[in-house]
Tab-separated table of C-alpha atoms in Angstrom:
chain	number	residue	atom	x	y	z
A	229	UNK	CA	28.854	-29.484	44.270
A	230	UNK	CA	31.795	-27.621	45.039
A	231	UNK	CA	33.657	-28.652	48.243
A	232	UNK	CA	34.426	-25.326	50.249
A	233	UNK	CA	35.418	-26.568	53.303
A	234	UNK	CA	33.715	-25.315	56.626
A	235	UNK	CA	36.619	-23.173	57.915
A	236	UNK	CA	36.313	-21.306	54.926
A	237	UNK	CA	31.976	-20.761	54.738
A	238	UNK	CA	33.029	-19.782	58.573
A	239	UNK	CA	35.325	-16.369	57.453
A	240	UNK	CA	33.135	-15.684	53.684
A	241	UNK	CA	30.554	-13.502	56.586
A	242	UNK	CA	33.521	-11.904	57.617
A	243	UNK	CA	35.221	-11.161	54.458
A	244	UNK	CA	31.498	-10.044	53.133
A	245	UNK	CA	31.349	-7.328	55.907
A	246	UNK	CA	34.840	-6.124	55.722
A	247	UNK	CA	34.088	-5.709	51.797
A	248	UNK	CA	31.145	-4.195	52.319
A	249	UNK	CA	32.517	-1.388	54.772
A	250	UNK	CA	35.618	-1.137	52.468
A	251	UNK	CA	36.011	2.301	50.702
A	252	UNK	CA	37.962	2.049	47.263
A	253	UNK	CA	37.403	0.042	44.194
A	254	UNK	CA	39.757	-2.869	44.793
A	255	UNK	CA	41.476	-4.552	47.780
A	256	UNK	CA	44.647	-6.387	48.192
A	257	UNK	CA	44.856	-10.164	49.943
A	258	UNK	CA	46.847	-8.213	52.248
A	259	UNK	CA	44.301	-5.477	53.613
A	260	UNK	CA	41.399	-7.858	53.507
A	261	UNK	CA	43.632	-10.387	55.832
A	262	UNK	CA	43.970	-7.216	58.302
A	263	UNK	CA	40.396	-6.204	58.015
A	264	UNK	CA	39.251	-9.712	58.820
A	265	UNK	CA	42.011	-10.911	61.233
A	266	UNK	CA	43.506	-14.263	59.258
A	267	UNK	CA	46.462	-14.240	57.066
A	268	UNK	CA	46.731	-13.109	53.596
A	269	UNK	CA	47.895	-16.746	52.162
A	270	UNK	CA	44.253	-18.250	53.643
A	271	UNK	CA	42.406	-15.236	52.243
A	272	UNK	CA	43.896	-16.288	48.801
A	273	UNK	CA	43.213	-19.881	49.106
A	274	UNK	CA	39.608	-19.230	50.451
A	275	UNK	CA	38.964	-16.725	47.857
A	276	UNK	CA	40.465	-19.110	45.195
A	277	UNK	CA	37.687	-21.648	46.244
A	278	UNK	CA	34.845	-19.182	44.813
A	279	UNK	CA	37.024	-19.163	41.574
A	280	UNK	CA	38.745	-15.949	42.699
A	281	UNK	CA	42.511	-15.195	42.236
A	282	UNK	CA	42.849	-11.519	42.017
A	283	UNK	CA	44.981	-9.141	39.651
A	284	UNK	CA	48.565	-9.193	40.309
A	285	UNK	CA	49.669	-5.948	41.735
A	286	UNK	CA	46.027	-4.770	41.769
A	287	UNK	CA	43.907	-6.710	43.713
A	288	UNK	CA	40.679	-8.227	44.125
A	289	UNK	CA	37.506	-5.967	42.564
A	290	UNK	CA	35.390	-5.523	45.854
A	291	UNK	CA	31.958	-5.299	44.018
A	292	UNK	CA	32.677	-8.454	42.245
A	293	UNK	CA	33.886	-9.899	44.837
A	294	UNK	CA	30.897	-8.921	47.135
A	295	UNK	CA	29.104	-10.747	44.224
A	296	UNK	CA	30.886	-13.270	44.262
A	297	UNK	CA	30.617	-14.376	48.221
A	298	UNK	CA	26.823	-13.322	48.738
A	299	UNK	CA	26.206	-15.722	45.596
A	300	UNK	CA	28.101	-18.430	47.104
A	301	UNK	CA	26.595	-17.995	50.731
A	302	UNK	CA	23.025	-18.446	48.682
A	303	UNK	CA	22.093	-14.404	50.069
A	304	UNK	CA	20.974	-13.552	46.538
A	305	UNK	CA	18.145	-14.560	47.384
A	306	UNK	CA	15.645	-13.502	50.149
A	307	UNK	CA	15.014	-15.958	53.094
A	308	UNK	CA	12.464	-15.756	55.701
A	309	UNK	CA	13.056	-16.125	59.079
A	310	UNK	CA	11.265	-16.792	62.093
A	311	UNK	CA	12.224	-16.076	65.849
A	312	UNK	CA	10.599	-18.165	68.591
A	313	UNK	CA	10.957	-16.873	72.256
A	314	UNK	CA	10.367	-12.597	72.566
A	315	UNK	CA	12.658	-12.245	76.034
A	316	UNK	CA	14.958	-9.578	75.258
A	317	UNK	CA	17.133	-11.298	72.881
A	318	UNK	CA	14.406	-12.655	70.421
A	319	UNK	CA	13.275	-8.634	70.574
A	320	UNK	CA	16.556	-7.434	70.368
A	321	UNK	CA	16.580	-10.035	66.808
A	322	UNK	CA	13.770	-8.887	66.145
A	323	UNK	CA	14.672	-5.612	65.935
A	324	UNK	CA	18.081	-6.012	64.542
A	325	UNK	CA	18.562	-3.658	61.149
A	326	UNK	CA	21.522	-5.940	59.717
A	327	UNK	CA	19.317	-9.101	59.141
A	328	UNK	CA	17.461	-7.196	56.361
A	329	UNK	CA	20.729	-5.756	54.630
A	330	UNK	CA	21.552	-9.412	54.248
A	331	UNK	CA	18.975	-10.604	52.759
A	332	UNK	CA	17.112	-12.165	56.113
A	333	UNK	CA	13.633	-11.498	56.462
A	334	UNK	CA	12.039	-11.516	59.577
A	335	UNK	CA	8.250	-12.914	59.066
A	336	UNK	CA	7.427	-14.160	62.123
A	337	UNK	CA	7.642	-13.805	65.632
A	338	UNK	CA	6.227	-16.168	68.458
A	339	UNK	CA	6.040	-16.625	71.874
A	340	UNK	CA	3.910	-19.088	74.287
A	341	UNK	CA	3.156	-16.341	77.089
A	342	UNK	CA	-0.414	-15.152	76.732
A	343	UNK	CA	1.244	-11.708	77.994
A	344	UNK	CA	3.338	-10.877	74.912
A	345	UNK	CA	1.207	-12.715	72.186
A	346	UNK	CA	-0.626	-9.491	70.160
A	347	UNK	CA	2.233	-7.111	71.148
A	348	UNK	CA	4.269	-5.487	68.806
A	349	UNK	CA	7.936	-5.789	68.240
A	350	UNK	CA	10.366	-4.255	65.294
A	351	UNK	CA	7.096	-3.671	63.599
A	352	UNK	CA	5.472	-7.116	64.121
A	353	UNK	CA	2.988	-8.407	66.222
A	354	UNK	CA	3.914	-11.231	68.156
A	355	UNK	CA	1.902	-14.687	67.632
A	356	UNK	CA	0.853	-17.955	69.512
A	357	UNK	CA	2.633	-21.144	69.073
A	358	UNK	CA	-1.120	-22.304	67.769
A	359	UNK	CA	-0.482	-20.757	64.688
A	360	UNK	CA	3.500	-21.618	64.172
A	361	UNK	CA	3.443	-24.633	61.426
A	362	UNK	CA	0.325	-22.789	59.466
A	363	UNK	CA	2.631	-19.741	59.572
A	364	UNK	CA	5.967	-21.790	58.662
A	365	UNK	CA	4.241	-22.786	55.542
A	366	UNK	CA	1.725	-20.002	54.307
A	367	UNK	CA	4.775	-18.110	54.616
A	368	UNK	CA	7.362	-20.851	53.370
A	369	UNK	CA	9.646	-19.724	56.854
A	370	UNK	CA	13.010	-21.452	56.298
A	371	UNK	CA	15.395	-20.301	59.248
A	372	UNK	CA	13.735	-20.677	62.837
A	373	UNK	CA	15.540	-18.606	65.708
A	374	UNK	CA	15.347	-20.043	68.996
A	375	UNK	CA	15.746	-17.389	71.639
A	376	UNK	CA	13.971	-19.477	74.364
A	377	UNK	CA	14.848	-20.156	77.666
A	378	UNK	CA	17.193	-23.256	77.564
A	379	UNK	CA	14.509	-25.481	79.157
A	380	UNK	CA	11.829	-24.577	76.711
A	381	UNK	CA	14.097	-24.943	73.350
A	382	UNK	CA	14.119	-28.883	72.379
A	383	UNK	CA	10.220	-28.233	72.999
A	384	UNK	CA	10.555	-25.640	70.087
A	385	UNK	CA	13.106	-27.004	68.225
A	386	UNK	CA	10.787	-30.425	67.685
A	387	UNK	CA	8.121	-27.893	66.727
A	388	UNK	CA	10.482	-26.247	64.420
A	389	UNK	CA	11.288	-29.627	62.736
A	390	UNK	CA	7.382	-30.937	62.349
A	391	UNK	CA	6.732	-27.611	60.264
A	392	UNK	CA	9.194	-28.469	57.468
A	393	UNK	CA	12.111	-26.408	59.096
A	394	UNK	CA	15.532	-27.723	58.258
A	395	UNK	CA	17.937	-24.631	59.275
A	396	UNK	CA	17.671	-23.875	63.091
A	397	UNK	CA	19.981	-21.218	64.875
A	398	UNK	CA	19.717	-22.039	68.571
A	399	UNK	CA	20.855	-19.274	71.161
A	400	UNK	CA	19.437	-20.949	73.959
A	401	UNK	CA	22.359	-22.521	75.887
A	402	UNK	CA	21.504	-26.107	75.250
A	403	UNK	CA	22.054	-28.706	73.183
A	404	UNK	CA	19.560	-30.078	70.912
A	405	UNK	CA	18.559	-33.262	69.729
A	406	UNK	CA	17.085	-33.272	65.484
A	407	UNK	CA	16.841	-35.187	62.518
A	408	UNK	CA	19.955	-36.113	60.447
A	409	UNK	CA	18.418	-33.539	57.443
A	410	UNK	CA	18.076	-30.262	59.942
A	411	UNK	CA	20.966	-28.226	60.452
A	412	UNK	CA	20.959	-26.618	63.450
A	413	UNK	CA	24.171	-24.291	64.663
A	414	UNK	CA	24.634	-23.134	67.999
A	415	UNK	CA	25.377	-19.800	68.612
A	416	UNK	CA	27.041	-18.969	71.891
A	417	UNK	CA	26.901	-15.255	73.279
A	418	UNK	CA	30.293	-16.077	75.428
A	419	UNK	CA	32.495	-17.033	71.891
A	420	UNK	CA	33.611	-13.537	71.216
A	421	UNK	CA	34.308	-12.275	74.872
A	422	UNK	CA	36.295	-15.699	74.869
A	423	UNK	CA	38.973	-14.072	71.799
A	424	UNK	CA	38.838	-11.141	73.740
A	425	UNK	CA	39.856	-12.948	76.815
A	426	UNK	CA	42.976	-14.149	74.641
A	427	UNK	CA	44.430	-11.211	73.166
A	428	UNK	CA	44.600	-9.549	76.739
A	429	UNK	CA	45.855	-12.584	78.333
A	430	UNK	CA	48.451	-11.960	75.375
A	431	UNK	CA	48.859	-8.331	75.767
A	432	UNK	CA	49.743	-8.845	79.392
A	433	UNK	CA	52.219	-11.320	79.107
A	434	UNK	CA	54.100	-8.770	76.387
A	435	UNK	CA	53.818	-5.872	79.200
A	436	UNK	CA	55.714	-8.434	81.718
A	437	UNK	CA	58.194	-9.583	79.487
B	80	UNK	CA	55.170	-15.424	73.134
B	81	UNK	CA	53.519	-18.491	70.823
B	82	UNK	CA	52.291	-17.600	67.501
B	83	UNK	CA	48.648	-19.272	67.615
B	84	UNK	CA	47.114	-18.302	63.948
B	85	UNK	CA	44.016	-15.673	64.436
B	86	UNK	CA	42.170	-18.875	62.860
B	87	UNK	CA	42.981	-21.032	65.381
B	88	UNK	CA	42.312	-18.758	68.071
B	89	UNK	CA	38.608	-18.523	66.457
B	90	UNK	CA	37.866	-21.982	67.054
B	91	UNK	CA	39.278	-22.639	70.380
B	92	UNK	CA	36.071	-21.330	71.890
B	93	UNK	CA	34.173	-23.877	69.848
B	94	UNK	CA	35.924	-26.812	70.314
B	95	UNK	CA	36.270	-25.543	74.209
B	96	UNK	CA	32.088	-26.439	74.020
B	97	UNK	CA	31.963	-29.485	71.877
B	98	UNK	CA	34.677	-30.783	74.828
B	99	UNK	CA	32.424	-29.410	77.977
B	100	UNK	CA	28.816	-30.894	76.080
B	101	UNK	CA	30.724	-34.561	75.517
B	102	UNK	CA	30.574	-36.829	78.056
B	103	UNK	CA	33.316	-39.667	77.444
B	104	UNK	CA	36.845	-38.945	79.582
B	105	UNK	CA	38.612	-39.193	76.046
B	106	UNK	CA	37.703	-37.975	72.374
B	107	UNK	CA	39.624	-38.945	68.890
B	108	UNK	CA	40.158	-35.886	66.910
B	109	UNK	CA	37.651	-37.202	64.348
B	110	UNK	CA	35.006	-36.832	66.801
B	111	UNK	CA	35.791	-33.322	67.983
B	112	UNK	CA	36.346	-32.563	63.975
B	113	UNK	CA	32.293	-33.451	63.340
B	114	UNK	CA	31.016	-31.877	66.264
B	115	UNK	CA	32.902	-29.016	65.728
B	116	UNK	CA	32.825	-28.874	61.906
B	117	UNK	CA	35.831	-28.463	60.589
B	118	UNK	CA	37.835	-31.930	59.761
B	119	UNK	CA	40.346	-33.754	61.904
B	120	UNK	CA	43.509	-32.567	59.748
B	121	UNK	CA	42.473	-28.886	61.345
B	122	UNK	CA	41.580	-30.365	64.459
B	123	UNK	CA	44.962	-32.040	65.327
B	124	UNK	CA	46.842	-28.814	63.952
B	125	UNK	CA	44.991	-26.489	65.761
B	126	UNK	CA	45.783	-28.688	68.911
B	127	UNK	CA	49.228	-29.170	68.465
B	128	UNK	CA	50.124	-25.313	68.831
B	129	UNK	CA	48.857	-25.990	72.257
B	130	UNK	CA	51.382	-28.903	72.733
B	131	UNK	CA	48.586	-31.329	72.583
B	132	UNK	CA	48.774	-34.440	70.257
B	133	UNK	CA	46.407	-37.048	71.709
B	134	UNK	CA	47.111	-40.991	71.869
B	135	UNK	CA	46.947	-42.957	68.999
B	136	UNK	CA	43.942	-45.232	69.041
B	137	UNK	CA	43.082	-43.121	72.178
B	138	UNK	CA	42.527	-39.682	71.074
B	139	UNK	CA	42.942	-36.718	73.702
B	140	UNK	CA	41.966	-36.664	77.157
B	141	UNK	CA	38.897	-34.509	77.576
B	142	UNK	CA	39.649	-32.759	81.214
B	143	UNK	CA	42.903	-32.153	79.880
B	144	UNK	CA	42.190	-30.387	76.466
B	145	UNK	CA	39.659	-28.642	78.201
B	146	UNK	CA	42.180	-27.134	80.876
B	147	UNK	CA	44.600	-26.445	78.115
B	148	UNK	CA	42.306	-24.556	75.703
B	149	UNK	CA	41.291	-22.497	78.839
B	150	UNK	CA	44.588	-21.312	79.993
B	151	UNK	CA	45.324	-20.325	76.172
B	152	UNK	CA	42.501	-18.257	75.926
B	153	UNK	CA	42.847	-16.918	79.412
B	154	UNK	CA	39.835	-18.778	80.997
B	155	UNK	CA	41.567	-19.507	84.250
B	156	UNK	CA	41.431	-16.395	85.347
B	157	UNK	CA	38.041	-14.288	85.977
B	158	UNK	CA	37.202	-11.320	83.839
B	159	UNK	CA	35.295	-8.140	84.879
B	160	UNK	CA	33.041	-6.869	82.270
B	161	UNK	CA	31.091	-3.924	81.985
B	162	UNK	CA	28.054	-3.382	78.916
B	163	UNK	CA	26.887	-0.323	77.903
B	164	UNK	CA	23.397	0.708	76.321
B	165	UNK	CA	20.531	-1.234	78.327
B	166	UNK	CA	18.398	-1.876	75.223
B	167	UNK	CA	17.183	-5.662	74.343
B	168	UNK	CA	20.273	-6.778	73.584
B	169	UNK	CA	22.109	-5.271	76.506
B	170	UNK	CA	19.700	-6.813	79.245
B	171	UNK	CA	19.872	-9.600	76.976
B	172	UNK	CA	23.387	-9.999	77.527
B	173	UNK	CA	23.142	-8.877	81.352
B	174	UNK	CA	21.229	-11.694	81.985
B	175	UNK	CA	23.183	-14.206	79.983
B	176	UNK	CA	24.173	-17.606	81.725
B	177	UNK	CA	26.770	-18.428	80.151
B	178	UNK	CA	28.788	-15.411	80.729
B	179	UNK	CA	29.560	-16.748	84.223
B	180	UNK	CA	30.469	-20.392	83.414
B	181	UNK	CA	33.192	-19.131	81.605
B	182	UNK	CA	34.581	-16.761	84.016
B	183	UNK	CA	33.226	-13.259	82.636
B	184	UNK	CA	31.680	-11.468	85.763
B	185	UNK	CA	29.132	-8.585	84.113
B	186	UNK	CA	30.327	-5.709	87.042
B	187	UNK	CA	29.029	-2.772	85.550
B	188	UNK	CA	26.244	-2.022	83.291
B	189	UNK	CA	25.501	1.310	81.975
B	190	UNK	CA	22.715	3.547	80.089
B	191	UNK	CA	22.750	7.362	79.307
B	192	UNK	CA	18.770	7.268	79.302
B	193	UNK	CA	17.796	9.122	83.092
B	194	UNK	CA	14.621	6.632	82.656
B	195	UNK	CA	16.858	3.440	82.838
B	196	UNK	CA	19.495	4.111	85.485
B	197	UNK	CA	18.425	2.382	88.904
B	198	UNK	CA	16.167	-0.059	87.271
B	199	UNK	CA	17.700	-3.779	87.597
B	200	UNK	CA	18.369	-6.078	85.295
B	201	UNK	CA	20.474	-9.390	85.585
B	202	UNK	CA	20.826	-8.701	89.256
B	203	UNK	CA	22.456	-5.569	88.712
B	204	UNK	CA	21.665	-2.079	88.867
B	205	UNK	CA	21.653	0.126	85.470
B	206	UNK	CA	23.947	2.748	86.630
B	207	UNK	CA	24.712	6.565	84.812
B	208	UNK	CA	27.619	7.061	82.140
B	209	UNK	CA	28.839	9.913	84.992
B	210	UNK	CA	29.623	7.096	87.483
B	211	UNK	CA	31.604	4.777	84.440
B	212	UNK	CA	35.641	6.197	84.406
B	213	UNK	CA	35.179	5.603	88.562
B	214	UNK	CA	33.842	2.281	88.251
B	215	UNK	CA	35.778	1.177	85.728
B	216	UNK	CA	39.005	1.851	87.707
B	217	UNK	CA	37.537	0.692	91.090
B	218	UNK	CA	36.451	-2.477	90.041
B	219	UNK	CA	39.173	-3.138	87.360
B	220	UNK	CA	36.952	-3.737	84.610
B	221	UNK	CA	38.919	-5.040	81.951
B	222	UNK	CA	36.713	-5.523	78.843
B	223	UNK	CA	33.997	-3.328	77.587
B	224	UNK	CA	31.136	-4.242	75.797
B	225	UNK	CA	28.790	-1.628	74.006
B	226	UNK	CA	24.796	-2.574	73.104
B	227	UNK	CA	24.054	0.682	72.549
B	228	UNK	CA	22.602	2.490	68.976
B	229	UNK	CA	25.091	2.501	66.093
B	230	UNK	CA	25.095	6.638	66.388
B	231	UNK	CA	26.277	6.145	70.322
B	232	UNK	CA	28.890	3.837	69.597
B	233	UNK	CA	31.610	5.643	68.647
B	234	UNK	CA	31.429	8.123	72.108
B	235	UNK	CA	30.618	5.077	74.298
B	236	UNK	CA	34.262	3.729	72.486
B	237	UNK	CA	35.699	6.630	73.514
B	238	UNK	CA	34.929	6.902	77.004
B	239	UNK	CA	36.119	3.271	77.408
B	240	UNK	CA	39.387	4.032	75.927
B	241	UNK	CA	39.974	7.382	78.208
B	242	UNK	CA	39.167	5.081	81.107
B	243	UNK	CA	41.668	2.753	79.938
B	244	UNK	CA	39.739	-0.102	78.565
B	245	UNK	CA	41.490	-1.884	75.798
B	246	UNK	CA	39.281	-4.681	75.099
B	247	UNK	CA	35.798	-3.529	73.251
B	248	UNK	CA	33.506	-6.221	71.839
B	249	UNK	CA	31.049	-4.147	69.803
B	250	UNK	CA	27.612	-5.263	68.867
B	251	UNK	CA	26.388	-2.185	67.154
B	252	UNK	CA	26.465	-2.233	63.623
B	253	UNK	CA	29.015	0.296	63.116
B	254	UNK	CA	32.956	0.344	62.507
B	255	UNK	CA	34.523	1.921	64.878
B	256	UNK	CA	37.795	4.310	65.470
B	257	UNK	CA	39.960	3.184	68.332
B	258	UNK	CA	43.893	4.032	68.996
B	259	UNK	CA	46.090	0.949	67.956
B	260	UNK	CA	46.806	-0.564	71.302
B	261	UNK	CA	43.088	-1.738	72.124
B	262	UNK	CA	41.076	-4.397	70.379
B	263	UNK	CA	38.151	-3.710	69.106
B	264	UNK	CA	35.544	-7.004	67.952
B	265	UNK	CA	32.733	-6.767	65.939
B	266	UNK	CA	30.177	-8.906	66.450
B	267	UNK	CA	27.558	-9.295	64.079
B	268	UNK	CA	24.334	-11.300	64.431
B	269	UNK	CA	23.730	-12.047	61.006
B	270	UNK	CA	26.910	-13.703	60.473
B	271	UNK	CA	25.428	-17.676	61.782
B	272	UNK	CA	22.288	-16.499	59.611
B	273	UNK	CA	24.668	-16.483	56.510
B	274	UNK	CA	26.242	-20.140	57.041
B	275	UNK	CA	22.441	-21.169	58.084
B	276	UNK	CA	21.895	-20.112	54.289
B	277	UNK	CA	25.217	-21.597	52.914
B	278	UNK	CA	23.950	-24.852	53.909
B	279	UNK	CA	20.306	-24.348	53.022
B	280	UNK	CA	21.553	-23.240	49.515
B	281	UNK	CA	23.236	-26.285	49.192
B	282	UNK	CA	20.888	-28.526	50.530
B	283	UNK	CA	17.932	-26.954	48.136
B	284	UNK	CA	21.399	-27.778	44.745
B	285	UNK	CA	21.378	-31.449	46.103
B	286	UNK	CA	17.643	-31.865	46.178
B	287	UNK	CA	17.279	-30.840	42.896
B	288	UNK	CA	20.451	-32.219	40.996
């Protein structure tokens, strides 16, 4: 196994999409470090971790670098996905167009209100929590979304993990309790707005001074 | 002005909710390395550019790291935030918790659709893009956030730049063209899907080597 460390699986998303928007054949270290907001040295040592290193006054070759990261970040291949909770997020998920470019495929959706189960969302039908672990495995479901309310999402998350799911991406504003073998990452809504929060705090303090 | 690495700045926000979820008054850097994941070398870097270096055999005091990471990323004062484009994700993020807790006040949200406006979501009333320039100068709103369609995205920037917003956290999947003194961040959902399948790819290498 080859030791990338987390820092670095953190930016290869962000490198991916700022390749992926990027025009011309090759990029330098430099314009990639602008596009993705580190420096250029740690964009040539994370690079150099997926046995990239770049031509010297040329560049890196985007496609084969695009390659190169969506091979590493396993998004060769297809996964299948399942959200759990249809508020608005799990249908705004649900509905998302990017999961698909990357490889995520959406194959379930479930909720536990009799209201929204046999409604359609993003082209699916919502389903019962009666037929979640048949579903997990008839359709070998690998990621489970949480997009519960916070009080309901150990409830699903123990679900989750009794199916055979060991990758869980929890948006409900809790933590959660699981086995030692299921990953489970946190996302929280508030992360971004917090880096925004920074650079004006930053920008201010230039205007003053 | 200190010179916090863009890399750094990323993970204050995370280690800002490993600290606020832990309970003990103190935490060794090894600890906030694992429930952050990244390891303790990072961890005691990225905390010194804050003038924080922890007691040996104690670790860092808890209250105070978490009042330290705040100021730096500008927690300590409130922020007024407006969202545009009512869709899933916009009520979604309306209605979000966690906004609050971490002083982002949602003042203003916003739809062009004559169907929306006046309905209530998250407390607040969906108001008309003729009312935004006004509001956004009476109330002060300071960072802009835009839910709407990836073919709205780029006008909805640009009204937030003429009424002098220059902090836009964008969730449409688009790139957008903004004039060099405001900050435009992407966010995109599929990113924490990627690392989910890092680690899954991994974990499926290990199982089988």
């Amino acid at each position: 196994m080859k030791g990338i460390p987390p820092a670095t699986v953190q930016r290869l998303p962000i490198y991916l999409r700022c390749l992926t928007e990027y025009g011309p054949e090759t990029i330098s270290s430099e314009t990639l470090a602008q596009l993705a907001r580190v420096n250029s040295a740690k964009v040539r040592k994370d690079l150099s971790f997926l046995g990239s290193y770049g031509t010297r006054g040329v560049g890196y070759d985007v496609d084969h670098l695009v390659y190169q990261i969506s091979r590493e970040l396993g998004l060769t291949k297809d996964w299948a996905v399942c959200i759990v909770g249809m508020g608005n997020l799990g249908k705004a998920l649900a509905k998302y167009g990017g999961f698909g470019e990357r490889g995520f495929a959406v194959l379930g959706i479930f909720d536990a209100d009799p209201d929204k189960i046999g409604k359609k969302t993003g082209g699916r039908t919502i389903e019962p929590m009666s037929g979640f672990e048949h579903a997990v495995k008839e359709r070998q479901l690998s990621i489970g979304v949480i997009t519960t309310p916070a009080s309901s999402a150990q409830e699903v998350a123990d679900l989750m993990v009794d199916a055979g799911i060991t990758s869980i991406l929890n948006f409900a504003p809790t933590v959660l309790s699981k086995p030692e073998n299921v990953d489970v990452r946190r996302v929280d809504l508030s992360t971004e707005l917090q880096i925004c929060s920074f650079y004006l705090t930053r920008a201010a303090g230039k205007q003053a001074s």
